[in-house]
Amino acid sequence: MSAAPLVDLQSCADEPIHIPGFIQPHGFLLYFGPDGMLEGWSAKLPGELAQLQAGQRFDLLPLPALASELIEECVACQVDGECAPAFAAVELAKISYDCIVHATRGRIIAEFEARDVPADAVALFAVKAHSSIERVRRQKSVNALLETAVRQVRDFTGFDRVMAYRFREDDSGDVVAEARRDDLTPYLGQRYPAGDIPAQARRMYVLNTLRMIAKAGYEPVP
């Protein structure tokens, strides 16, 4: 029987997961300078945007009105090149998108993620999420909060496993709460070295608190 392959923690630490140079294929991305001038875009664009040229101002692009409003607000609200994300539901080429616009390091990013569920389903999800958040807020201790949170997240997402992970001062971490399918091996109480979640990944969790993967086996789009 062959030995299990060793995990190269240094390779994990060096992996540029925070600057992959690609996006997921269920949407597209535009990026602008701090003044709202178009600088670049992803390879996958709707037909209406096929003739983009660098240097165009955002309000001259054939974008949905709400998307242009978000970009305009982002141009105005930047502080030291940063602006918090703002969201809007838009439609382009008869496809519904969630448009998310934010600024970071002096660059405005406009992301368009295709939405494959109707608005009423999204509204119902929001109601469920609000109910779950209220149940979490009722808890009187951190441990009770975490245990309730993982159960609630699993209940309304249907994920096989949901874990709460607490970092220590040395950047190692422990699984401190878990909700899982009964047939899965429990990870509760396991401790993992700092290199298991490297520094660039920890920073991503702080900057972007919600990260979604539409399809695990997707082919990335440059």
PDB file of N, CA and C in Angstrom, residues 71-106:
ATOM      1  N   ILE A  71     -21.590  52.259  -9.847  1.00  0.00           N
ATOM      2  CA  ILE A  71     -20.233  52.686 -10.206  1.00  0.00           C
ATOM      3  C   ILE A  71     -20.055  54.170  -9.905  1.00  0.00           C
ATOM      4  N   GLU A  72     -21.072  54.969 -10.227  1.00  0.00           N
ATOM      5  CA  GLU A  72     -21.004  56.408  -9.946  1.00  0.00           C
ATOM      6  C   GLU A  72     -20.844  56.664  -8.452  1.00  0.00           C
ATOM      7  N   GLU A  73     -21.608  55.947  -7.635  1.00  0.00           N
ATOM      8  CA  GLU A  73     -21.489  56.084  -6.182  1.00  0.00           C
ATOM      9  C   GLU A  73     -20.102  55.680  -5.712  1.00  0.00           C
ATOM     10  N   CYS A  74     -19.557  54.638  -6.323  1.00  0.00           N
ATOM     11  CA  CYS A  74     -18.237  54.151  -5.931  1.00  0.00           C
ATOM     12  C   CYS A  74     -17.152  55.165  -6.280  1.00  0.00           C
ATOM     13  N   VAL A  75     -17.286  55.820  -7.431  1.00  0.00           N
ATOM     14  CA  VAL A  75     -16.342  56.878  -7.806  1.00  0.00           C
ATOM     15  C   VAL A  75     -16.346  57.974  -6.747  1.00  0.00           C
ATOM     16  N   ALA A  76     -17.543  58.310  -6.244  1.00  0.00           N
ATOM     17  CA  ALA A  76     -17.685  59.425  -5.306  1.00  0.00           C
ATOM     18  C   ALA A  76     -17.298  59.073  -3.874  1.00  0.00           C
ATOM     19  N   CYS A  77     -17.456  57.799  -3.487  1.00  0.00           N
ATOM     20  CA  CYS A  77     -17.329  57.460  -2.061  1.00  0.00           C
ATOM     21  C   CYS A  77     -15.942  56.971  -1.658  1.00  0.00           C
ATOM     22  N   GLN A  78     -15.006  56.854  -2.582  1.00  0.00           N
ATOM     23  CA  GLN A  78     -13.709  56.261  -2.250  1.00  0.00           C
ATOM     24  C   GLN A  78     -12.954  57.066  -1.192  1.00  0.00           C
ATOM     25  N   VAL A  79     -12.380  56.340  -0.262  1.00  0.00           N
ATOM     26  CA  VAL A  79     -11.490  56.920   0.737  1.00  0.00           C
ATOM     27  C   VAL A  79     -10.196  56.120   0.688  1.00  0.00           C
ATOM     28  N   ASP A  80      -9.121  56.778   0.322  1.00  0.00           N
ATOM     29  CA  ASP A  80      -7.829  56.102   0.168  1.00  0.00           C
ATOM     30  C   ASP A  80      -7.934  54.913  -0.788  1.00  0.00           C
ATOM     31  N   GLY A  81      -8.712  55.087  -1.846  1.00  0.00           N
ATOM     32  CA  GLY A  81      -8.825  54.051  -2.864  1.00  0.00           C
ATOM     33  C   GLY A  81      -9.709  52.889  -2.509  1.00  0.00           C
ATOM     34  N   GLU A  82     -10.464  52.996  -1.408  1.00  0.00           N
ATOM     35  CA  GLU A  82     -11.319  51.901  -0.972  1.00  0.00           C
ATOM     36  C   GLU A  82     -12.776  52.358  -0.906  1.00  0.00           C
ATOM     37  N   CYS A  83     -13.691  51.447  -1.186  1.00  0.00           N
ATOM     38  CA  CYS A  83     -15.122  51.706  -1.037  1.00  0.00           C
ATOM     39  C   CYS A  83     -15.814  50.370  -0.819  1.00  0.00           C
ATOM     40  N   ALA A  84     -16.705  50.305   0.167  1.00  0.00           N
ATOM     41  CA  ALA A  84     -17.387  49.055   0.507  1.00  0.00           C
ATOM     42  C   ALA A  84     -18.296  48.594  -0.627  1.00  0.00           C
ATOM     43  N   PRO A  85     -18.551  47.288  -0.719  1.00  0.00           N
ATOM     44  CA  PRO A  85     -19.401  46.769  -1.794  1.00  0.00           C
ATOM     45  C   PRO A  85     -20.840  47.261  -1.696  1.00  0.00           C
ATOM     46  N   ALA A  86     -21.455  47.474  -2.857  1.00  0.00           N
ATOM     47  CA  ALA A  86     -22.879  47.764  -2.967  1.00  0.00           C
ATOM     48  C   ALA A  86     -23.466  46.814  -4.002  1.00  0.00           C
ATOM     49  N   PHE A  87     -24.740  46.474  -3.827  1.00  0.00           N
ATOM     50  CA  PHE A  87     -25.349  45.415  -4.631  1.00  0.00           C
ATOM     51  C   PHE A  87     -26.611  45.913  -5.329  1.00  0.00           C
ATOM     52  N   ALA A  88     -26.930  45.325  -6.475  1.00  0.00           N
ATOM     53  CA  ALA A  88     -28.188  45.591  -7.175  1.00  0.00           C
ATOM     54  C   ALA A  88     -28.503  44.416  -8.087  1.00  0.00           C
ATOM     55  N   ALA A  89     -29.786  44.146  -8.261  1.00  0.00           N
ATOM     56  CA  ALA A  89     -30.234  43.142  -9.226  1.00  0.00           C
ATOM     57  C   ALA A  89     -30.450  43.834 -10.562  1.00  0.00           C
ATOM     58  N   VAL A  90     -29.798  43.342 -11.614  1.00  0.00           N
ATOM     59  CA  VAL A  90     -29.886  43.975 -12.933  1.00  0.00           C
ATOM     60  C   VAL A  90     -30.158  42.912 -13.992  1.00  0.00           C
ATOM     61  N   GLU A  91     -30.491  43.377 -15.191  1.00  0.00           N
ATOM     62  CA  GLU A  91     -30.711  42.463 -16.315  1.00  0.00           C
ATOM     63  C   GLU A  91     -29.953  42.963 -17.527  1.00  0.00           C
ATOM     64  N   LEU A  92     -29.289  42.050 -18.207  1.00  0.00           N
ATOM     65  CA  LEU A  92     -28.533  42.381 -19.411  1.00  0.00           C
ATOM     66  C   LEU A  92     -28.650  41.210 -20.375  1.00  0.00           C
ATOM     67  N   ALA A  93     -29.042  41.493 -21.613  1.00  0.00           N
ATOM     68  CA  ALA A  93     -29.232  40.443 -22.621  1.00  0.00           C
ATOM     69  C   ALA A  93     -30.201  39.368 -22.128  1.00  0.00           C
ATOM     70  N   LYS A  94     -31.254  39.808 -21.438  1.00  0.00           N
ATOM     71  CA  LYS A  94     -32.315  38.942 -20.919  1.00  0.00           C
ATOM     72  C   LYS A  94     -31.815  37.941 -19.874  1.00  0.00           C
ATOM     73  N   ILE A  95     -30.670  38.234 -19.286  1.00  0.00           N
ATOM     74  CA  ILE A  95     -30.132  37.412 -18.202  1.00  0.00           C
ATOM     75  C   ILE A  95     -30.104  38.254 -16.934  1.00  0.00           C
ATOM     76  N   SER A  96     -30.590  37.676 -15.832  1.00  0.00           N
ATOM     77  CA  SER A  96     -30.580  38.377 -14.548  1.00  0.00           C
ATOM     78  C   SER A  96     -29.229  38.196 -13.874  1.00  0.00           C
ATOM     79  N   TYR A  97     -28.705  39.295 -13.347  1.00  0.00           N
ATOM     80  CA  TYR A  97     -27.414  39.277 -12.666  1.00  0.00           C
ATOM     81  C   TYR A  97     -27.532  39.953 -11.302  1.00  0.00           C
ATOM     82  N   ASP A  98     -26.699  39.500 -10.379  1.00  0.00           N
ATOM     83  CA  ASP A  98     -26.405  40.269  -9.175  1.00  0.00           C
ATOM     84  C   ASP A  98     -25.172  41.099  -9.492  1.00  0.00           C
ATOM     85  N   CYS A  99     -25.311  42.410  -9.435  1.00  0.00           N
ATOM     86  CA  CYS A  99     -24.189  43.315  -9.704  1.00  0.00           C
ATOM     87  C   CYS A  99     -23.603  43.767  -8.379  1.00  0.00           C
ATOM     88  N   ILE A 100     -22.309  43.578  -8.209  1.00  0.00           N
ATOM     89  CA  ILE A 100     -21.612  43.977  -6.981  1.00  0.00           C
ATOM     90  C   ILE A 100     -20.470  44.901  -7.375  1.00  0.00           C
ATOM     91  N   VAL A 101     -20.460  46.092  -6.810  1.00  0.00           N
ATOM     92  CA  VAL A 101     -19.437  47.084  -7.150  1.00  0.00           C
ATOM     93  C   VAL A 101     -18.716  47.514  -5.877  1.00  0.00           C
ATOM     94  N   HIS A 102     -17.388  47.506  -5.926  1.00  0.00           N
ATOM     95  CA  HIS A 102     -16.604  48.002  -4.798  1.00  0.00           C
ATOM     96  C   HIS A 102     -15.299  48.572  -5.335  1.00  0.00           C
ATOM     97  N   ALA A 103     -14.572  49.247  -4.472  1.00  0.00           N
ATOM     98  CA  ALA A 103     -13.256  49.775  -4.848  1.00  0.00           C
ATOM     99  C   ALA A 103     -12.213  49.236  -3.885  1.00  0.00           C
ATOM    100  N   THR A 104     -11.065  48.879  -4.432  1.00  0.00           N
ATOM    101  CA  THR A 104      -9.952  48.432  -3.609  1.00  0.00           C
ATOM    102  C   THR A 104      -8.645  48.830  -4.271  1.00  0.00           C
ATOM    103  N   ARG A 105      -7.747  49.364  -3.483  1.00  0.00           N
ATOM    104  CA  ARG A 105      -6.431  49.786  -3.963  1.00  0.00           C
ATOM    105  C   ARG A 105      -6.535  50.723  -5.171  1.00  0.00           C
ATOM    106  N   GLY A 106      -7.518  51.600  -5.131  1.00  0.00           N
ATOM    107  CA  GLY A 106      -7.656  52.596  -6.181  1.00  0.00           C
ATOM    108  C   GLY A 106      -8.269  52.105  -7.472  1.00  0.00           C
TER     109      GLY A 106
END
